[in-house]
mmCIF file of C-alpha atoms in Angstrom:
data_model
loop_
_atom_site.group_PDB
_atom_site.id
_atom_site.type_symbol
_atom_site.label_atom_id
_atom_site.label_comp_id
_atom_site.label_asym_id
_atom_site.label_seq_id
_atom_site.Cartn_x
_atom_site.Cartn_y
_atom_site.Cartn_z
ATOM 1 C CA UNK A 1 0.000 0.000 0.000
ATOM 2 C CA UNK A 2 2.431 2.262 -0.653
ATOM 3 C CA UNK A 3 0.184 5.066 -2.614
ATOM 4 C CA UNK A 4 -1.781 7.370 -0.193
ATOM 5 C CA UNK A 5 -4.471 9.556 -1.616
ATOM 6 C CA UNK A 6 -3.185 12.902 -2.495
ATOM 7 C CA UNK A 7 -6.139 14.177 -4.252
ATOM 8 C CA UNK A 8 -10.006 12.331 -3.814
ATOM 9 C CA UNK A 9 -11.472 13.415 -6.768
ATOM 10 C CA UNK A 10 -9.816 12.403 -9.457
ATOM 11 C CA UNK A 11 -12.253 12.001 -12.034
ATOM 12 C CA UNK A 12 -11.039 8.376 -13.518
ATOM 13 C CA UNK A 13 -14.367 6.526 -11.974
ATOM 14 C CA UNK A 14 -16.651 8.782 -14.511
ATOM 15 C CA UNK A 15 -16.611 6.034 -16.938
ATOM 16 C CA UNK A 16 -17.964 3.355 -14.564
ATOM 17 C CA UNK A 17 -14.484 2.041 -14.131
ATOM 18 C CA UNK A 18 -12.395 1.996 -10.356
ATOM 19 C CA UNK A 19 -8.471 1.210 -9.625
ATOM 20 C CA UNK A 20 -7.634 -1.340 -7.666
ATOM 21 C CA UNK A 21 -4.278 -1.264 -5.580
ATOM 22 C CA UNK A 22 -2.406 -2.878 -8.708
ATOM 23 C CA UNK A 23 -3.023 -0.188 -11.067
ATOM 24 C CA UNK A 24 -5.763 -2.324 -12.893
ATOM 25 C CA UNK A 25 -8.780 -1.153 -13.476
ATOM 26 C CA UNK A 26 -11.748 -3.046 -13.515
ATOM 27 C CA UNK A 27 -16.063 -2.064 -13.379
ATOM 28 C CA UNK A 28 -17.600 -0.736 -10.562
ATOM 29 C CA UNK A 29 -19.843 -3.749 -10.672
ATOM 30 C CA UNK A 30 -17.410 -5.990 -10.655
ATOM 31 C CA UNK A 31 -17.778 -8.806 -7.855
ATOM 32 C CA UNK A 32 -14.315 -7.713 -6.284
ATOM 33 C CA UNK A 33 -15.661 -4.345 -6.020
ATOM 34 C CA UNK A 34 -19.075 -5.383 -4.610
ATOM 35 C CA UNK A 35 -16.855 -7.141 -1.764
ATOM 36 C CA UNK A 36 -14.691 -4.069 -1.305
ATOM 37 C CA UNK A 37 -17.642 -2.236 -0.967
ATOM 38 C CA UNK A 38 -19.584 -4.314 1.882
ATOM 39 C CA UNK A 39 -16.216 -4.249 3.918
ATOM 40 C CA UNK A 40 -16.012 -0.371 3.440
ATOM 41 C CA UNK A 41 -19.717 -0.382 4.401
ATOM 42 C CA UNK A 42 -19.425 -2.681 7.007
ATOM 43 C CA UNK A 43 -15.987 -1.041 8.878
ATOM 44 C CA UNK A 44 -18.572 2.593 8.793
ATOM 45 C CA UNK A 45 -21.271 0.949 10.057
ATOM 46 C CA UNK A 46 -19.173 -0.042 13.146
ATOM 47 C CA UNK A 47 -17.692 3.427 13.201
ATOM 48 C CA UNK A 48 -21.674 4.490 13.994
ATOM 49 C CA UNK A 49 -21.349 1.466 16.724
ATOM 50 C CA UNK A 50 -18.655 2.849 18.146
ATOM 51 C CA UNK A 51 -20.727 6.453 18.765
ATOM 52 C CA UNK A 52 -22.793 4.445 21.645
ATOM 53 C CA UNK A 53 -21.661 4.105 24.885
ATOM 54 C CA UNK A 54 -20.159 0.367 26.046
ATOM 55 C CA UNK A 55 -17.581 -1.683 28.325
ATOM 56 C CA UNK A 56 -14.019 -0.009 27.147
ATOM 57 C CA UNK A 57 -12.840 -3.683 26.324
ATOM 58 C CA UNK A 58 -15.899 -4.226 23.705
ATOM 59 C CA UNK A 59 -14.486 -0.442 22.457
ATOM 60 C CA UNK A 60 -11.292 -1.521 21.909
ATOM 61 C CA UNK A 61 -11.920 -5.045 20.489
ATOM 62 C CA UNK A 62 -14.181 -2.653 18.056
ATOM 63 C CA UNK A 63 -11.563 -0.528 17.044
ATOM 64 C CA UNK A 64 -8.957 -3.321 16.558
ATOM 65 C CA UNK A 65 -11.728 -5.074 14.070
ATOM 66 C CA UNK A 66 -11.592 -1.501 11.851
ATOM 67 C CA UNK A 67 -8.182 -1.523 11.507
ATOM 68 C CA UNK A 68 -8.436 -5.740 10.227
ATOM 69 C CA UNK A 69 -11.692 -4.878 8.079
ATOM 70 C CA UNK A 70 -8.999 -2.244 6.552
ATOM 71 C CA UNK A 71 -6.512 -4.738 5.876
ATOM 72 C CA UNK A 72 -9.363 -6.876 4.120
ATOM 73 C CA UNK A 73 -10.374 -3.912 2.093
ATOM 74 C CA UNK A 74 -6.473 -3.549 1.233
ATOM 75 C CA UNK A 75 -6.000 -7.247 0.508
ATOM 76 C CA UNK A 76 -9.137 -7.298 -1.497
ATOM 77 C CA UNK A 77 -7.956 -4.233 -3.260
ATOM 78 C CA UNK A 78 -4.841 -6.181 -4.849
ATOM 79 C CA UNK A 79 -5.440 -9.468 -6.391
ATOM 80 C CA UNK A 80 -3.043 -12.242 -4.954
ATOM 81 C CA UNK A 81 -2.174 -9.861 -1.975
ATOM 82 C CA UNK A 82 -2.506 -10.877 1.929
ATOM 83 C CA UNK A 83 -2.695 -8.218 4.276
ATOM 84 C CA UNK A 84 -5.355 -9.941 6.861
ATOM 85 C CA UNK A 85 -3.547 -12.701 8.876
ATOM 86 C CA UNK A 86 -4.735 -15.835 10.269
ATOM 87 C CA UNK A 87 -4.104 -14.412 13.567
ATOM 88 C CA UNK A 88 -7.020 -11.658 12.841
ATOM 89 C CA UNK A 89 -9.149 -15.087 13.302
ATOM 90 C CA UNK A 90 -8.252 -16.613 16.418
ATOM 91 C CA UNK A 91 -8.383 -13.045 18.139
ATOM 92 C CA UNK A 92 -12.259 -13.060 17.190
ATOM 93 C CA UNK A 93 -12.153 -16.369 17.861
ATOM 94 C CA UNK A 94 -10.824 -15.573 21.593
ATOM 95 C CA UNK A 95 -13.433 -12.981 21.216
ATOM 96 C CA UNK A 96 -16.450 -14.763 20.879
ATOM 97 C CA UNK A 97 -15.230 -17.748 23.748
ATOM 98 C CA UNK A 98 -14.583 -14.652 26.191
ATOM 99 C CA UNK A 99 -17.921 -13.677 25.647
ATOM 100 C CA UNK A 100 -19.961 -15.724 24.973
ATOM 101 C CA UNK A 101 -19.145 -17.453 27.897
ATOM 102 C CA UNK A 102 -20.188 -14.319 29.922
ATOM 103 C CA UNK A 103 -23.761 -14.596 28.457
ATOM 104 C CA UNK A 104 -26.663 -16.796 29.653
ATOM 105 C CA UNK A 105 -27.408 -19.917 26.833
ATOM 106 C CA UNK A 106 -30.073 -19.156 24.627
ATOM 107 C CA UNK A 107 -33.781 -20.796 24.549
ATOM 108 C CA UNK A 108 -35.397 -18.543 22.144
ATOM 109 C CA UNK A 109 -34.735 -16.773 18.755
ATOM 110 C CA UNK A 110 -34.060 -12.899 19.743
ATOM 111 C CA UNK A 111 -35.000 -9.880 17.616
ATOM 112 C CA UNK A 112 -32.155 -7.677 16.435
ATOM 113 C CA UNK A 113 -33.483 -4.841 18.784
ATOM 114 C CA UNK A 114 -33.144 -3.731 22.053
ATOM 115 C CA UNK A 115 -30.074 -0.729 23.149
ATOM 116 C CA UNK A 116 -29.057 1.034 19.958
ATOM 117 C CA UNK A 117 -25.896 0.104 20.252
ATOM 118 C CA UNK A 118 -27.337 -4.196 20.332
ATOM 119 C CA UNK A 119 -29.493 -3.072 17.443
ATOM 120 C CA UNK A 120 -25.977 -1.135 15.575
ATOM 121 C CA UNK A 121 -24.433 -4.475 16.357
ATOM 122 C CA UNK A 122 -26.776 -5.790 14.905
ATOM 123 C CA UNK A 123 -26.911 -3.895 11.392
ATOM 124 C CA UNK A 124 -22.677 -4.785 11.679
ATOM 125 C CA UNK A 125 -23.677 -8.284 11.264
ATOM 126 C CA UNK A 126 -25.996 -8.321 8.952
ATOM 127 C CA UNK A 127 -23.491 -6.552 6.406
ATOM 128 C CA UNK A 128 -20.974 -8.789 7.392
ATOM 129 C CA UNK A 129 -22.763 -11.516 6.494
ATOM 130 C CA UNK A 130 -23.278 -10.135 2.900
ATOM 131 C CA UNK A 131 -19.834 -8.942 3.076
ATOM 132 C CA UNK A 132 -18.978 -12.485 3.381
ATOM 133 C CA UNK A 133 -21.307 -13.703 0.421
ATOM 134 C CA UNK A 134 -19.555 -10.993 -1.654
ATOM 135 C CA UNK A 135 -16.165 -12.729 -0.769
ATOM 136 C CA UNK A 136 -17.626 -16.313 -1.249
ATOM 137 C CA UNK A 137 -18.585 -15.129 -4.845
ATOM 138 C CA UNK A 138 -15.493 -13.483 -5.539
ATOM 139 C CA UNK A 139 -13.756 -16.693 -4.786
ATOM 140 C CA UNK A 140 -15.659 -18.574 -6.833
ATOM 141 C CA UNK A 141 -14.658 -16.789 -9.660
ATOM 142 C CA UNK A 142 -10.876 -15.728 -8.628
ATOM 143 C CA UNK A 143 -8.256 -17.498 -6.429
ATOM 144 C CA UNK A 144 -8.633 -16.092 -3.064
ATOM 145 C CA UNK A 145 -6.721 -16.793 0.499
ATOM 146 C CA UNK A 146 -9.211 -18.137 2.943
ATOM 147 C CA UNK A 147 -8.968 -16.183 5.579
ATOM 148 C CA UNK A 148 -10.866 -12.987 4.583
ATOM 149 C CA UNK A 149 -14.010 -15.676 4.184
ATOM 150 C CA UNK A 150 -13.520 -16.750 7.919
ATOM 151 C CA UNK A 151 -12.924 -13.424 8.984
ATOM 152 C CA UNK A 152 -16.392 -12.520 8.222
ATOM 153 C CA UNK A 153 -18.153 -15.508 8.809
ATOM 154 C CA UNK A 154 -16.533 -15.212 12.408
ATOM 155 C CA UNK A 155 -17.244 -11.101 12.712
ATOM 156 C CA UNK A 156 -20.880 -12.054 12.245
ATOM 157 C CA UNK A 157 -21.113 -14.468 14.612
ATOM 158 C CA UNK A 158 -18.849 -11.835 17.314
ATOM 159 C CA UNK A 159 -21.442 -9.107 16.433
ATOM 160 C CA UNK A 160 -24.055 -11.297 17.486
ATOM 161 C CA UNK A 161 -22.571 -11.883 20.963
ATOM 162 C CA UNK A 162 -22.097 -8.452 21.064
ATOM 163 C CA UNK A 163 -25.279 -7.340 20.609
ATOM 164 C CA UNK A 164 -26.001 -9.671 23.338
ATOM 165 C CA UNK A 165 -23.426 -7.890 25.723
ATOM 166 C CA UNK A 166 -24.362 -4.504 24.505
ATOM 167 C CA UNK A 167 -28.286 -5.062 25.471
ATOM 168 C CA UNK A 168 -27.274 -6.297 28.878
ATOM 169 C CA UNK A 169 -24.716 -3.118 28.999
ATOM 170 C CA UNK A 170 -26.831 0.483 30.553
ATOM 171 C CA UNK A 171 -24.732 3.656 31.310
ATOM 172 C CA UNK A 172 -26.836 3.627 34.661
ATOM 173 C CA UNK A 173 -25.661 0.528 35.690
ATOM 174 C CA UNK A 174 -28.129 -1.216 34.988
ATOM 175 C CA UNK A 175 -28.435 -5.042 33.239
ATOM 176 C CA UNK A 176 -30.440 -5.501 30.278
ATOM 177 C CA UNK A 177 -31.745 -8.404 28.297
ATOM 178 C CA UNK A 178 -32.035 -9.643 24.871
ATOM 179 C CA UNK A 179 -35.559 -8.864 22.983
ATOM 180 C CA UNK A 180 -37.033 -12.401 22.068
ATOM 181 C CA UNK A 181 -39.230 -13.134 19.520
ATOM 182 C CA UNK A 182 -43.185 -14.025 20.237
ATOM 183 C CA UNK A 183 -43.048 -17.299 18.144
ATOM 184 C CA UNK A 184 -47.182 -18.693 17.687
ATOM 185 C CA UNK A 185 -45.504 -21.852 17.381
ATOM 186 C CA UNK A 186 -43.753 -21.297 20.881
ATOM 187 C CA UNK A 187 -46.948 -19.657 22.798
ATOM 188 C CA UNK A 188 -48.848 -22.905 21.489
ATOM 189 C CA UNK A 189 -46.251 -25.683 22.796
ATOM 190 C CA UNK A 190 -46.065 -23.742 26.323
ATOM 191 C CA UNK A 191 -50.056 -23.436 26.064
ATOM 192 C CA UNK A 192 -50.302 -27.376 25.948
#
């Protein structure tokens, strides 16, 4: 990555056309681009995250996952490039044992709702999981490493745990819970 922008607009995308990192230049539709595009979307969606009060250690886990979504939008940037290390993977996957094992075991199907910040977290995984389709797709047509795949596919299931933690997180102190959903088929089985 040795080019920083100088100048922002430059004019060369009026012909539906973008540059990757290699000099080539390829369509704006292009399924590397669409991928590119849901990791940009996905690293400002957890900027907005990152406006809500939590724990500092959720904060700082956040912040560390920016600067690895950037590396993915580098590495995806330059064909054959790796910028996002294997290690990016266990550290969500440290992630997700931490807390997960903080949180009480599921029985229901939750809503993505609750604290804005659970229901932010919540938006974060949703475009990480199409963030990871995009890469799936892209890999189906080009040669790609494997970890950007399992980088997403574990950032989803972190930003569901976090959306857990956040809902149980209030500035006054307070513990939350999750928001579960009102299935028929569950009132019916308790009803019997």
């Amino acid at each position: 990555m040795g080019n920083r922008l100088t100048q922002i607009a430059t004019r060369t995308g009026d012909n539906g056309t973008t540059g990757l990192g290699d000099n080539q230049r390829v369509s704006k539709n292009s399924l590397r681009v669409h991928a590119m595009g849901d990791v940009d979307e996905l690293n400002s969606n957890l900027g907005v995250l990152l406006c809500e009060p939590m724990p500092d250690e959720v904060r700082n886990l956040l912040v560390e996952i920016q600067h690895q979504l950037f590396n993915l939008g580098g590495e995806l940037s330059i064909p054959g490039f790796e910028l996002l290390k294997p290690e990016a993977v266990l550290a969500l996957d440290e992630a997700l044992a931490t807390y997960n094992e903080q949180l009480p075991r599921l029985q229901e199907f939750i809503l993505p709702a609750g604290t804005r910040g659970a229901a932010l977290a919540h938006v974060c995984r949703t475009v990480a999981r199409r963030a990871e389709r995009a890469v799936v797709a892209l890999g189906n047509e080009e040669a790609l490493k494997e970890t950007p795949r399992q980088y997403l596919n574990r950032l989803s299931d972190l930003m569901f745990v976090l959306a857990r933690v956040l809902n149980r997180h209030r500035s006054d102190g307070s513990v939350g819970d999750d928001v579960y959903w009102r299935s028929e088929r569950l009132k019916q089985g308790a009803a019997e």
